[in-house]
CSV table of C-alpha atoms and ligand atoms in Angstrom, one decimal:
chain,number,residue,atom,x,y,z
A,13,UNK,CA,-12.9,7.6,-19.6
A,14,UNK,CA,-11.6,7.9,-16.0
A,15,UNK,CA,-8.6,6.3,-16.6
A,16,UNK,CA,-7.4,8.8,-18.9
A,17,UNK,CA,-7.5,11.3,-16.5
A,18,UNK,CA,-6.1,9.6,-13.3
A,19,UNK,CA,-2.9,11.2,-12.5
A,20,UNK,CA,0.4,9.4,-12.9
A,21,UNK,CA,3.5,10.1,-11.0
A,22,UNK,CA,6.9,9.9,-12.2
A,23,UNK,CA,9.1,7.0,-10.2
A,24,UNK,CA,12.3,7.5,-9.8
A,25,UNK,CA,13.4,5.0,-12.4
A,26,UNK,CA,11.0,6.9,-14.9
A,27,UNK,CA,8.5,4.7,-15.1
A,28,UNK,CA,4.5,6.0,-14.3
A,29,UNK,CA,2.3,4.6,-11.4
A,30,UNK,CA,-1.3,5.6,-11.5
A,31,UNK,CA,-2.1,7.9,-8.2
A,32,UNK,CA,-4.7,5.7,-7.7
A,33,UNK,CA,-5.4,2.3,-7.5
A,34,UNK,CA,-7.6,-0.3,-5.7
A,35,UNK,CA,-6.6,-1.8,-2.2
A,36,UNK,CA,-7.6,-6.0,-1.5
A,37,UNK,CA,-6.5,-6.2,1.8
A,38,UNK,CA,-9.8,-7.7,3.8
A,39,UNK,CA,-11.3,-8.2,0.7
A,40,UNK,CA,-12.3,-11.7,0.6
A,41,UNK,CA,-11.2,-14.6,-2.4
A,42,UNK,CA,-15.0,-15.1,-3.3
A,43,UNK,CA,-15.3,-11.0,-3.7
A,44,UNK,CA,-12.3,-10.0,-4.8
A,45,UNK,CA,-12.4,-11.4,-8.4
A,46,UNK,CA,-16.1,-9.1,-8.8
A,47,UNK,CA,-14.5,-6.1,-7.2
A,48,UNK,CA,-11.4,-5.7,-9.5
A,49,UNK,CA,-13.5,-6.8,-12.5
A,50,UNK,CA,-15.9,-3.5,-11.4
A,51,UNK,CA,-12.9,-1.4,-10.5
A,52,UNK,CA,-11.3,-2.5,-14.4
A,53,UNK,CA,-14.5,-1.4,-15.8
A,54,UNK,CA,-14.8,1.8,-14.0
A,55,UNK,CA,-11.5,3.2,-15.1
A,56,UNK,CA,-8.8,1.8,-12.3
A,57,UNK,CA,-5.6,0.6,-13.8
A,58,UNK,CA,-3.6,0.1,-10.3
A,59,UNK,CA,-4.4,-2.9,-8.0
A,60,UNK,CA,-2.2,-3.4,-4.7
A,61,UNK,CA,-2.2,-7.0,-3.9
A,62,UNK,CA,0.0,-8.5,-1.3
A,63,UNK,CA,0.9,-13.0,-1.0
A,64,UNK,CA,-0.4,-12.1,2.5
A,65,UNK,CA,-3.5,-11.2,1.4
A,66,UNK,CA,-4.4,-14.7,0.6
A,67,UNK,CA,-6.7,-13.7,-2.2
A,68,UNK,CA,-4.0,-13.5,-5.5
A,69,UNK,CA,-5.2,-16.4,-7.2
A,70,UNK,CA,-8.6,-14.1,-7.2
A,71,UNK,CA,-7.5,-11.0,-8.2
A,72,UNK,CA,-5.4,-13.0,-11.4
A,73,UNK,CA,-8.5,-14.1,-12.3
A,74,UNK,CA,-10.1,-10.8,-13.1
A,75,UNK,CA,-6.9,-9.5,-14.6
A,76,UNK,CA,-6.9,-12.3,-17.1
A,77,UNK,CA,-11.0,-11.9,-18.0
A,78,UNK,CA,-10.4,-8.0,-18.4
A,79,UNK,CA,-7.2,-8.5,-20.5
A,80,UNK,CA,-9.7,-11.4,-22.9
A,81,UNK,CA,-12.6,-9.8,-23.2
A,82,UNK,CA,-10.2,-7.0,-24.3
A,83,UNK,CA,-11.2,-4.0,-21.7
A,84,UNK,CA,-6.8,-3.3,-20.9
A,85,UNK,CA,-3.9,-5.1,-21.7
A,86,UNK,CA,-1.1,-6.2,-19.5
A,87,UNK,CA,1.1,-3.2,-20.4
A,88,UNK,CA,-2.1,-0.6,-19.2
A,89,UNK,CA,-2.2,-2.2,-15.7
A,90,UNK,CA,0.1,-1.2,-12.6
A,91,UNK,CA,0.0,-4.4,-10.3
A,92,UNK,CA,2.1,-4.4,-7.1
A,93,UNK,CA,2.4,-7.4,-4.8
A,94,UNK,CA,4.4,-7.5,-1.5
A,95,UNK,CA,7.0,-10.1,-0.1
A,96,UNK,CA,5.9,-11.8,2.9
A,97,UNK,CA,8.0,-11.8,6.4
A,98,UNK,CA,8.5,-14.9,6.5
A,99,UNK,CA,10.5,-15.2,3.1
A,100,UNK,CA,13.1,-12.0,3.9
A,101,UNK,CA,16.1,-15.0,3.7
A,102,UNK,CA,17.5,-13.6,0.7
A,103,UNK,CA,17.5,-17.3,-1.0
A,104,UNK,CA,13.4,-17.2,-0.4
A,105,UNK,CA,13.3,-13.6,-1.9
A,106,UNK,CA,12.9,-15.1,-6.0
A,107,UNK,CA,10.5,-17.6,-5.1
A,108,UNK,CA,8.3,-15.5,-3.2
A,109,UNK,CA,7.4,-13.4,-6.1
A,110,UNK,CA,7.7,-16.2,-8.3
A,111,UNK,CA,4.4,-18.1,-6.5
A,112,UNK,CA,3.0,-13.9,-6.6
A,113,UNK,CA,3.4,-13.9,-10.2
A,114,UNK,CA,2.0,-17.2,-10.3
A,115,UNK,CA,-1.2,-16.9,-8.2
A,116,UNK,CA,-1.5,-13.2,-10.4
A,117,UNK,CA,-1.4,-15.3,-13.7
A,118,UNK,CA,1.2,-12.4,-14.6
A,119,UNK,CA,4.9,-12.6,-16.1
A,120,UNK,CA,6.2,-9.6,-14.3
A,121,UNK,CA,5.3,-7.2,-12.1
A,122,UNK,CA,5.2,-3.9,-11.9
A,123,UNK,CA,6.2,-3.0,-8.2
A,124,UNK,CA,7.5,-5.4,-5.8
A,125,UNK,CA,7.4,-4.0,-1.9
A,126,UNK,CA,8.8,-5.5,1.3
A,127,UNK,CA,6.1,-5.4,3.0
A,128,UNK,CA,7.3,-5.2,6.3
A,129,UNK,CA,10.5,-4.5,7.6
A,130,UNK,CA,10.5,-7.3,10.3
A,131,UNK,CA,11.9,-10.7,9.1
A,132,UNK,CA,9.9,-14.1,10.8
A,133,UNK,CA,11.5,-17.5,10.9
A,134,UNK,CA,10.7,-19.0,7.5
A,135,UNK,CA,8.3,-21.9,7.0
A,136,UNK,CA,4.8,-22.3,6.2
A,137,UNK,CA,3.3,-20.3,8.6
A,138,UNK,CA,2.6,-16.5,7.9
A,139,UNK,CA,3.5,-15.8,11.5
A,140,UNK,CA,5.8,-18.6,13.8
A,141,UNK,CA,5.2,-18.6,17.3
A,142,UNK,CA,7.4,-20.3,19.6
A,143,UNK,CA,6.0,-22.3,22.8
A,144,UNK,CA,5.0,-19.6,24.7
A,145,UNK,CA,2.9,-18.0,21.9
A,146,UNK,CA,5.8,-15.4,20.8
A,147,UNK,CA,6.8,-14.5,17.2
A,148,UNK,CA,9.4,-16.2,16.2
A,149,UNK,CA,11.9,-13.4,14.1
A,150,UNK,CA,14.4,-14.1,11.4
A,151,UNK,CA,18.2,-13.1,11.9
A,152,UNK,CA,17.6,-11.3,8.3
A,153,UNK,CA,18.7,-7.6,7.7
A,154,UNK,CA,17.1,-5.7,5.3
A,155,UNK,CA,19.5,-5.0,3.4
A,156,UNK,CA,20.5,-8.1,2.6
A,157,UNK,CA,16.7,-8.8,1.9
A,158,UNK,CA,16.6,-5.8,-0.5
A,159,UNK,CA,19.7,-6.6,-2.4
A,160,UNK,CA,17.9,-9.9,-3.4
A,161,UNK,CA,14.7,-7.6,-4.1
A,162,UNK,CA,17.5,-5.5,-6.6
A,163,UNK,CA,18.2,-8.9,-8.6
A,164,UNK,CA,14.0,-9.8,-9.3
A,165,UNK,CA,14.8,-6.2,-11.1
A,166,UNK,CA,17.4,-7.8,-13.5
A,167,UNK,CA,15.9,-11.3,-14.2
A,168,UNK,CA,12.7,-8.9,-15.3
A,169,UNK,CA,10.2,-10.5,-12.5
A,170,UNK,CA,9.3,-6.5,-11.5
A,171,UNK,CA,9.7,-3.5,-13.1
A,172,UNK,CA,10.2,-1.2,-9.9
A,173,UNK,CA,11.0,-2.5,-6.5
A,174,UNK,CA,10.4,-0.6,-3.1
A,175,UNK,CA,9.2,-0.9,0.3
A,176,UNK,CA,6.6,-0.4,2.9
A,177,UNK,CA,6.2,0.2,6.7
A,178,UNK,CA,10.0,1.6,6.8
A,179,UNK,CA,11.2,4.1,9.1
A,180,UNK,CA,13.7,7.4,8.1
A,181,UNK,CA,16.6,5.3,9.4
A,182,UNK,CA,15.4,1.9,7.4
A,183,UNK,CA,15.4,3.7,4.1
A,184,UNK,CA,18.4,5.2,4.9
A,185,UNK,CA,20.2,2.3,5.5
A,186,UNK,CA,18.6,0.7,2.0
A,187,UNK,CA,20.1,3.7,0.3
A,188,UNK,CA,23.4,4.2,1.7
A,189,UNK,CA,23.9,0.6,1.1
A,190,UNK,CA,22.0,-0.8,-1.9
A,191,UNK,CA,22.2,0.3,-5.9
A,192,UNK,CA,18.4,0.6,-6.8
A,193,UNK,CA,16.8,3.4,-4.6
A,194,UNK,CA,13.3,2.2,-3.4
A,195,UNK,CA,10.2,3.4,-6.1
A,196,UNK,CA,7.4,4.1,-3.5
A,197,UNK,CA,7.5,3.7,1.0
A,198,UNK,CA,4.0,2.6,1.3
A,199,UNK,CA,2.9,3.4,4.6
A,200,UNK,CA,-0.3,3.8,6.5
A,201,UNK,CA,-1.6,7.9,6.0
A,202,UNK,CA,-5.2,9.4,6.9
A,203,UNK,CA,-6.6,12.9,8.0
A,204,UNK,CA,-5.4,11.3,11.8
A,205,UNK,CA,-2.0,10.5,10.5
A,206,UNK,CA,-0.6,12.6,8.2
A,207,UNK,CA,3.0,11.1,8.3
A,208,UNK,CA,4.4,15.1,7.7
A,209,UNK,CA,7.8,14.5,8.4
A,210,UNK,CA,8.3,10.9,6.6
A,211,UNK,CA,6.6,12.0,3.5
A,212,UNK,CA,9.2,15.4,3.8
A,213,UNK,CA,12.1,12.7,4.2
A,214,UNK,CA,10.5,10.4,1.0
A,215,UNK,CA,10.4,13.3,-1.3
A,216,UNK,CA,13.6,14.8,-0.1
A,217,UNK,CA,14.9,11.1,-1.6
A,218,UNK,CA,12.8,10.9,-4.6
A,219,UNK,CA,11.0,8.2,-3.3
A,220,UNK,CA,7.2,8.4,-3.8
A,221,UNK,CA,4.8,7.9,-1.0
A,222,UNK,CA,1.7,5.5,-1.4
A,223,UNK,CA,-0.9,6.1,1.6
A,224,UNK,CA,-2.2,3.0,2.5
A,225,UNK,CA,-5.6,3.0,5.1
A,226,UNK,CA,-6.5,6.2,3.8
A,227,UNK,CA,-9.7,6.3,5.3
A,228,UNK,CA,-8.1,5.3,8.7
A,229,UNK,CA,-9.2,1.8,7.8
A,230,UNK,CA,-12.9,1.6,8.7
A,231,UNK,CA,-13.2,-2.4,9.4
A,232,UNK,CA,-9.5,-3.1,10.4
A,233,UNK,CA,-9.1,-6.0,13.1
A,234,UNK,CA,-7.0,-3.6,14.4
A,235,UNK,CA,-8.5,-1.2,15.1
A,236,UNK,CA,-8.9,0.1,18.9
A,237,UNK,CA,-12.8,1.2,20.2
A,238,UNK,CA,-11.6,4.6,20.8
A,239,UNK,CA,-10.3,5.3,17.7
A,240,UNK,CA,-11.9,8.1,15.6
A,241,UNK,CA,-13.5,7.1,12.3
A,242,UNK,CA,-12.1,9.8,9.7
A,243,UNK,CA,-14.9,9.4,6.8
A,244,UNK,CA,-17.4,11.0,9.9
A,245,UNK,CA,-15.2,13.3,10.8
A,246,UNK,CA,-17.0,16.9,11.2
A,247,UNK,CA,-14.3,18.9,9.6
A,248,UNK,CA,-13.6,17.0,6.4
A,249,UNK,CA,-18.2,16.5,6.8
A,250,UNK,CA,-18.4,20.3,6.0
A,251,UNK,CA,-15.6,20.2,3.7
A,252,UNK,CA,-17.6,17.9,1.2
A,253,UNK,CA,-21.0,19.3,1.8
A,254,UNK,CA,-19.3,22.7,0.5
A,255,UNK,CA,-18.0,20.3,-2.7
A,256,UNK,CA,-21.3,18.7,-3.1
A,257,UNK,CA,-19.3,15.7,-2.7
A,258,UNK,CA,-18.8,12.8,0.3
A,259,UNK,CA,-15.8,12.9,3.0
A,260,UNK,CA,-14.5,9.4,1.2
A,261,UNK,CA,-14.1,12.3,-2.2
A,262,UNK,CA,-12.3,14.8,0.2
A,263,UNK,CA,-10.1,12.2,1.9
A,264,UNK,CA,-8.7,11.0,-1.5
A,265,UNK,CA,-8.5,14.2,-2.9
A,266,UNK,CA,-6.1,15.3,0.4
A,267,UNK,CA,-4.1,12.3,-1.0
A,268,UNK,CA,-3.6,13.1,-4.2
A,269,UNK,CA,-2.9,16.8,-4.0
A,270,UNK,CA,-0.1,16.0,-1.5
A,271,UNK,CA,1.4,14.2,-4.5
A,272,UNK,CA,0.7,10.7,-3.0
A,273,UNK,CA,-0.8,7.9,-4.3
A,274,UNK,CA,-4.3,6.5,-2.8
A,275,UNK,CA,-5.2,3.1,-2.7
A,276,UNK,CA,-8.3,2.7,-1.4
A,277,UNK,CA,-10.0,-0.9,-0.5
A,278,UNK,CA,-13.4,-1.4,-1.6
A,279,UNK,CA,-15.2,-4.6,-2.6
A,280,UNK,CA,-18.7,-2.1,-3.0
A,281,UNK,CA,-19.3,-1.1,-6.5
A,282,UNK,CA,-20.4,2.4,-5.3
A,283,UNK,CA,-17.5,2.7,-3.4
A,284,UNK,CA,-15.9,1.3,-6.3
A,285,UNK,CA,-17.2,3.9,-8.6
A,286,UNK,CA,-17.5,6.7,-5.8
A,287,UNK,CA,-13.5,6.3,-5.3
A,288,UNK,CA,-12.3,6.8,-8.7
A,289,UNK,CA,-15.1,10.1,-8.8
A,290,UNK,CA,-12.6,12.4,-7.5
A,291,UNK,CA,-11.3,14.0,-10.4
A,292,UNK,CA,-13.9,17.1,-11.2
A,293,UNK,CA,-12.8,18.8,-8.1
A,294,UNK,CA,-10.1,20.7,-6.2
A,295,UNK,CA,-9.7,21.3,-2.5
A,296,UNK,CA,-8.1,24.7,-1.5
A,297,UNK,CA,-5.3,25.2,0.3
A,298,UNK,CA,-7.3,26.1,3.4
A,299,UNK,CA,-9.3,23.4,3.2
A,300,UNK,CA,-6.2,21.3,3.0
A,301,UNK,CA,-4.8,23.0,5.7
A,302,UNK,CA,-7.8,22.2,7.6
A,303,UNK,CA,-7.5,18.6,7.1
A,304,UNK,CA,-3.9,18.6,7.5
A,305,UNK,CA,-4.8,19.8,11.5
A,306,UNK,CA,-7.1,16.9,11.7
A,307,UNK,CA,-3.8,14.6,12.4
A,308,UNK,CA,-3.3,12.9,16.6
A,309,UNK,CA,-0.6,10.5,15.2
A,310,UNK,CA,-3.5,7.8,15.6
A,311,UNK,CA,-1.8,4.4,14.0
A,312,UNK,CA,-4.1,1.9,13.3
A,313,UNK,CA,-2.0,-0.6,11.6
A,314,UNK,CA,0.6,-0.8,14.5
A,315,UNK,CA,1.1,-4.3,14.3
A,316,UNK,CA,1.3,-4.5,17.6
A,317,UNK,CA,2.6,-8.5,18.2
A,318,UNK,CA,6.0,-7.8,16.9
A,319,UNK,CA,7.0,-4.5,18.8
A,320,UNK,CA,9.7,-6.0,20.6
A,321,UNK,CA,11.2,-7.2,16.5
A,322,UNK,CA,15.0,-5.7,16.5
A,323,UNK,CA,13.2,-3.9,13.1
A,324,UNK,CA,9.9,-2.9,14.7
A,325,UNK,CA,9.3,0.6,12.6
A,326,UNK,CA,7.6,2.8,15.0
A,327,UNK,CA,9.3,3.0,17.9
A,328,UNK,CA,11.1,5.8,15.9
A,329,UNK,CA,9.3,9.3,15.8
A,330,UNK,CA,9.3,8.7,11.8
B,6,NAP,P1,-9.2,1.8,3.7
B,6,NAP,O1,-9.0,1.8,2.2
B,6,NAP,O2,-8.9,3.0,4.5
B,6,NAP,O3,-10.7,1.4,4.0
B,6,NAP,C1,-11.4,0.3,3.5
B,6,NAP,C2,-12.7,0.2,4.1
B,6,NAP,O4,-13.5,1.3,3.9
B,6,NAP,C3,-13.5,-1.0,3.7
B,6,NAP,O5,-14.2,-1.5,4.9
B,6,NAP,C4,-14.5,-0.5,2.7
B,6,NAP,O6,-15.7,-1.2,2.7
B,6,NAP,C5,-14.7,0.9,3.2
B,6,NAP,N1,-14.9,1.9,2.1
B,6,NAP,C6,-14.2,2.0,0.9
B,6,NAP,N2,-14.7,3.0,0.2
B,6,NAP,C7,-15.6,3.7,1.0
B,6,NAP,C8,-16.4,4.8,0.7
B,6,NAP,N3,-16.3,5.5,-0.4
B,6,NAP,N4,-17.2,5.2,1.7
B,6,NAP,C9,-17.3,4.5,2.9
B,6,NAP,N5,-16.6,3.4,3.1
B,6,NAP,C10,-15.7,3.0,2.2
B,6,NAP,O7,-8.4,0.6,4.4
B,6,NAP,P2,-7.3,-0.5,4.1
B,6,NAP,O8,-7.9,-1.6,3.4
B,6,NAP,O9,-6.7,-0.8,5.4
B,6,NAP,O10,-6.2,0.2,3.2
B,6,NAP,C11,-6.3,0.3,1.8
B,6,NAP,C12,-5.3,-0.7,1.1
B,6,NAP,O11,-4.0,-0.4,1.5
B,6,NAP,C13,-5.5,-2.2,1.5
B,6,NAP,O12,-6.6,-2.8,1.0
B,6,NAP,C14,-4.2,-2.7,1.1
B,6,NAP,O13,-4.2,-2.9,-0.3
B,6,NAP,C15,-3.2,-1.6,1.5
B,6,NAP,N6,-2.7,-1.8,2.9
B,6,NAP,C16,-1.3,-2.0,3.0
B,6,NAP,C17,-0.8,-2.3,4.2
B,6,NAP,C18,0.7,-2.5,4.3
B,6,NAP,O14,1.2,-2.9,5.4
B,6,NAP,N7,1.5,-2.2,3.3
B,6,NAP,C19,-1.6,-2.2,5.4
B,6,NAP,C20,-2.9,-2.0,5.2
B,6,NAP,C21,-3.5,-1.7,4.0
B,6,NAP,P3,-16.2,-2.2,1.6
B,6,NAP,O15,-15.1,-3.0,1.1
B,6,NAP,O16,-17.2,-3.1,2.4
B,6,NAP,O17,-16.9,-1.4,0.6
């Protein structure tokens, strides 16, 4: 079986997280519950799933049919969820994963991520805007928010806790100041953004790196008309007709042998099934090397509307 042979990587709490695992961002409530269902089946035993996502409710269900009609149990499955902006108050921090855990159908899980550095004014809202149509931001500092992500550690709401979309100096901070070191930085990486010097910085820290748009995000809102689409890219095109394989294969496998974790979206059961398909090959150094050259520093996930945020990430050069 696939999952059997799916890599596992070491946190630095000891505890394993599959190298791969399927992405629901995009993927919509009335799909999702099919998709992860398919993915289960096919071997996946990691699901990223984010309150923002506004599909959790979905993705619990097919967790709880797999786990009846006996396919995995809870303790085979690696389910991460992310706390929302607006919840950063560190007060909010508990319940946020709380109404996660709920929507999952889940007791625990088994990463917890902030999911953005960038605290917004709570309320119900995902994103406040004041009365000229800016965000509204949240006085919160991170660490303050992480410390409260330390305590859903103790009480046993998440096994491993960590972050995503932080800078060098925002880790640093989190480290310098707070007693559980962050599991995983997930953080947008494709053949157009190879992230060289962050992922150098992560691993430096033991902190893993989870790439997240891996294939540069083909039907992002955000993405700009200009920007290259990495699955037709010409160099990683040869690289897979060599492989007798597809540039989605290649991409992945990039991802992996760089000792990162993939999560790739797909709500496609070929795509499903052509993700996890990744494991009878090996790319060569060179031909890493080649994709590695591919990267312009593209970022397609800029989240542009909060650049002027006193935590906006990427203003940084990593
Ligand atoms: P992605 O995985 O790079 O791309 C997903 C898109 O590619 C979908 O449109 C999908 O279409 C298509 N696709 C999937 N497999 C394919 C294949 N083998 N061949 C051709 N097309 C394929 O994009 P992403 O959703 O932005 O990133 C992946 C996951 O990362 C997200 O779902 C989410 O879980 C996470 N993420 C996290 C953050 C964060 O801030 N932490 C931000 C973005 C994403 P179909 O679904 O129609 O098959």
């Amino acid at each position: 079986m696939a999952q059997d042979k799916v890599p596992k990587l070491k946190l630095n709490n000891g505890l394993l997280m599959p190298a791969l695992g399927l992405g629901t961002w995009l993927s919509s409530p009335n799909e999702v519950t099919q998709a992860v269902k398919d993915a289960i089946d096919l071997g996946y035993r990691h699901i990223d799933c984010a309150f923002v996502y506004g599909n959790e409710n979905e993705v619990g269900l097919a967790i709880k049919a797999k786990i009846e009609e006996g396919v995995v149990k809870r303790e085979d499955l690696f389910i991460t969820s992310k706390l929302w902006n607006t919840f950063h108050r560190p007060g909010l921090v508990e319940g946020a994963v709380r109404t996660s855990l709920e929507r999952l159908g889940l007791d625990y899980l088994n990463l917890y991520l902030i999911h953005m550095p960038m605290g917004l004014q709570e309320g119900d809202g995902l994103v406040p805007f004041d009365k000229d149509g800016k965000f509204i931001s949240s006085d919160t500092d991170i660490v303050d928010t992480y410390k409260a992500m330390e305590e859903l550690v103790k009480k046993g709401l998440t096994k491993s806790i960590g972050v995503s979309n932080f800078n060098k100096a925002q880790i640093q901070r989190i480290l310098d100041n707070c007693s559980i070191p962050p599991a995983t930085n997930q953080v947008e990486c494709h053949p157009y953004l190879t992230q060289v010097k962050l992922i150098e910085y992560c691993k430096s820290k033991d902190i893993t790196v989870t790439a997240y748009s891996q294939f540069g995000s083909p039907a992002s809102p955000f993405r700009k008309p200009e920007d290259p689409v990495a699955l037709q890219d010409p160099v990683i095109g040869g690289i897979a007709t060599k492989h007798g394989k597809k540039a989605g294969h290649v991409i992945l496998r990039w991802i992996l042998q760089r000792g990162l974790i993939a999560i790739p979206k797909s709500v496609t059961q070929q795509r499903i099934a052509e993700n996890i398909d990744i494991l009878d090959f090996t790319l060569a150094d060179s031909e890493m090397k080649e994709i590695d050259a591919l990267n312009r520093n593209i970022r397609i996930c800029s989240n542009d509307i909060f650049r002027s945020h006193k935590d906006y990430p990427f203003n940084d050069e990593y």
